[in-house]
Amino acid sequence: MTVDIGSNSAWSYDEIESYLTTTALPCRLACTTADGYPHVMSLWYLYRGGQLWFSVQRSAKFTQWLIDDPKCGFEIAVNEPPYVGVRGRGTANATPAADDAVLRELIDRFLGDDNPGLANWLLSRTATEITLTVRPHWLTAWDYRTRMA
């Protein structure tokens, strides 16, 4: 499946992939609730194989909403100037978290050794984790670093 890049995107597909691979910021993932309203949740993510990877609790309403309607949107961006980021639309897929590998990678990427208590608590709930992937269909990027320098 090909990914459409927005006509006004500041970056090429390769540059977007580089940003998604190297940037350790939470992803703002949006879905549609059961009553038709948009809902946004910030989640740790990995980017590999052309997909965003998440580890979420099976019981979370957010998980069920994405299973019921897998169309979603997302944004990974800095909150302070100079503004730079990527946003997109895609399709979500949920599968059982077979070996906790995604959750362990997320903990390493976002926590490292900084909060072993939180890491241990997260790992204590792996029996109820779901691996969520989002395959982007459309991507765009903005980069105001030059303009804001």
Tab-separated table of C-alpha atoms in Angstrom:
chain	number	residue	atom	x	y	z
A	1	MET	CA	0.000	0.000	0.000
A	2	THR	CA	1.318	3.415	-0.875
A	3	VAL	CA	1.222	6.410	1.415
A	4	ASP	CA	0.065	9.726	0.008
A	5	ILE	CA	2.181	12.692	1.072
A	6	GLY	CA	0.338	15.984	1.439
A	7	SER	CA	1.014	18.396	-1.401
A	8	ASN	CA	2.198	21.075	1.050
A	9	SER	CA	4.315	18.746	3.177
A	10	ALA	CA	7.611	20.265	4.292
A	11	TRP	CA	9.279	16.853	4.059
A	12	SER	CA	9.498	13.874	1.750
A	13	TYR	CA	8.380	10.393	2.787
A	14	ASP	CA	11.966	9.465	3.729
A	15	GLU	CA	12.318	12.581	5.908
A	16	ILE	CA	8.976	11.854	7.590
A	17	GLU	CA	10.073	8.268	8.296
A	18	SER	CA	13.346	9.517	9.766
A	19	TYR	CA	11.465	11.900	12.080
A	20	LEU	CA	9.026	9.186	13.194
A	21	THR	CA	11.867	6.759	13.851
A	22	THR	CA	14.099	9.115	15.821
A	23	THR	CA	11.653	11.392	17.656
A	24	ALA	CA	10.625	10.273	21.143
A	25	LEU	CA	7.492	12.346	21.696
A	26	PRO	CA	4.055	10.970	22.533
A	27	CYS	CA	1.718	10.450	19.597
A	28	ARG	CA	-1.657	12.145	19.756
A	29	LEU	CA	-3.900	9.417	18.335
A	30	ALA	CA	-7.501	10.272	17.423
A	31	CYS	CA	-10.436	7.982	16.852
A	32	THR	CA	-14.222	8.182	16.757
A	33	THR	CA	-16.194	7.224	19.864
A	34	ALA	CA	-19.241	4.959	19.875
A	35	ASP	CA	-21.491	8.054	19.825
A	36	GLY	CA	-19.665	9.576	16.849
A	37	TYR	CA	-17.481	12.155	18.584
A	38	PRO	CA	-13.731	12.522	18.047
A	39	HIS	CA	-11.455	11.459	20.889
A	40	VAL	CA	-7.698	12.105	21.218
A	41	MET	CA	-5.299	10.180	23.419
A	42	SER	CA	-1.550	10.648	23.876
A	43	LEU	CA	0.392	7.388	23.626
A	44	TRP	CA	3.991	6.274	23.414
A	45	TYR	CA	4.762	4.899	19.974
A	46	LEU	CA	7.342	3.066	17.908
A	47	TYR	CA	7.685	3.466	14.171
A	48	ARG	CA	8.858	0.500	12.162
A	49	GLY	CA	7.885	-1.296	9.011
A	50	GLY	CA	5.883	1.691	7.827
A	51	GLN	CA	3.555	1.533	10.844
A	52	LEU	CA	3.078	3.174	14.230
A	53	TRP	CA	3.097	0.637	17.078
A	54	PHE	CA	1.434	1.101	20.479
A	55	SER	CA	0.773	-0.999	23.563
A	56	VAL	CA	-2.610	-0.362	25.179
A	57	GLN	CA	-4.866	-2.028	27.688
A	58	ARG	CA	-7.503	-4.305	26.190
A	59	SER	CA	-10.147	-2.839	28.542
A	60	ALA	CA	-9.580	0.790	27.500
A	61	LYS	CA	-12.590	2.334	25.757
A	62	PHE	CA	-10.148	3.820	23.271
A	63	THR	CA	-9.095	0.308	22.202
A	64	GLN	CA	-12.683	-0.769	21.570
A	65	TRP	CA	-13.467	2.410	19.634
A	66	LEU	CA	-10.533	1.715	17.308
A	67	ILE	CA	-11.584	-1.909	16.863
A	68	ASP	CA	-15.135	-0.782	16.025
A	69	ASP	CA	-13.965	1.951	13.635
A	70	PRO	CA	-10.285	1.584	12.702
A	71	LYS	CA	-10.032	4.908	10.852
A	72	CYS	CA	-7.848	7.263	12.858
A	73	GLY	CA	-5.703	10.370	12.762
A	74	PHE	CA	-2.463	11.161	14.547
A	75	GLU	CA	0.089	13.865	15.235
A	76	ILE	CA	3.634	13.726	16.575
A	77	ALA	CA	4.932	17.235	17.150
A	78	VAL	CA	6.877	19.434	19.504
A	79	ASN	CA	4.921	21.778	21.771
A	80	GLU	CA	7.340	24.715	21.757
A	81	PRO	CA	8.806	26.846	18.963
A	82	PRO	CA	10.242	26.312	16.511
A	83	TYR	CA	7.298	24.117	15.539
A	84	VAL	CA	7.948	20.914	13.655
A	85	GLY	CA	5.949	17.708	13.314
A	86	VAL	CA	4.109	15.074	11.354
A	87	ARG	CA	0.418	14.333	11.130
A	88	GLY	CA	-1.483	11.722	9.254
A	89	ARG	CA	-4.461	9.474	8.782
A	90	GLY	CA	-4.489	5.717	8.807
A	91	THR	CA	-6.113	2.437	9.752
A	92	ALA	CA	-5.660	0.778	13.142
A	93	ASN	CA	-5.368	-2.933	13.855
A	94	ALA	CA	-5.413	-4.575	17.299
A	95	THR	CA	-3.801	-7.926	18.106
A	96	PRO	CA	-2.979	-9.683	21.376
A	97	ALA	CA	0.392	-8.625	22.802
A	98	ALA	CA	2.141	-11.958	22.320
A	99	ASP	CA	5.465	-11.450	24.085
A	100	ASP	CA	5.388	-7.916	25.530
A	101	ALA	CA	8.130	-6.874	23.085
A	102	VAL	CA	6.378	-3.665	22.009
A	103	LEU	CA	5.710	-2.579	25.584
A	104	ARG	CA	9.321	-3.297	26.581
A	105	GLU	CA	10.628	-1.272	23.613
A	106	LEU	CA	8.295	1.600	24.506
A	107	ILE	CA	9.501	1.588	28.103
A	108	ASP	CA	13.140	1.590	26.961
A	109	ARG	CA	12.493	4.410	24.492
A	110	PHE	CA	10.421	6.708	26.692
A	111	LEU	CA	11.545	5.884	30.243
A	112	GLY	CA	14.931	4.249	29.968
A	113	ASP	CA	16.141	3.737	33.526
A	114	ASP	CA	14.521	6.940	34.833
A	115	ASN	CA	11.468	5.410	36.498
A	116	PRO	CA	11.834	1.709	37.337
A	117	GLY	CA	8.705	1.788	39.501
A	118	LEU	CA	6.528	2.866	36.586
A	119	ALA	CA	8.262	0.400	34.261
A	120	ASN	CA	7.617	-2.474	36.676
A	121	TRP	CA	3.985	-1.450	37.118
A	122	LEU	CA	3.442	-1.321	33.341
A	123	LEU	CA	5.087	-4.710	32.895
A	124	SER	CA	2.918	-6.173	35.658
A	125	ARG	CA	-0.149	-5.676	33.427
A	126	THR	CA	1.104	-7.381	30.270
A	127	ALA	CA	-1.539	-10.133	30.369
A	128	THR	CA	-4.149	-7.525	29.435
A	129	GLU	CA	-2.110	-5.569	26.862
A	130	ILE	CA	-3.043	-5.259	23.200
A	131	THR	CA	-0.605	-4.346	20.441
A	132	LEU	CA	-2.130	-1.647	18.311
A	133	THR	CA	-0.680	-0.770	14.913
A	134	VAL	CA	-1.617	2.113	12.644
A	135	ARG	CA	-0.792	1.909	8.959
A	136	PRO	CA	-0.688	5.471	7.585
A	137	HIS	CA	-2.490	6.217	4.311
A	138	TRP	CA	-1.736	9.946	4.240
A	139	LEU	CA	1.091	11.927	5.851
A	140	THR	CA	2.238	15.509	5.961
A	141	ALA	CA	4.915	17.440	7.831
A	142	TRP	CA	5.536	21.016	8.846
A	143	ASP	CA	8.846	22.563	9.783
A	144	TYR	CA	9.016	26.181	10.892
A	145	ARG	CA	12.613	26.052	12.163
A	146	THR	CA	14.002	28.230	9.366
A	147	ARG	CA	11.136	30.711	9.531
A	148	MET	CA	11.324	30.995	13.333
A	149	ALA	CA	15.123	31.158	13.637
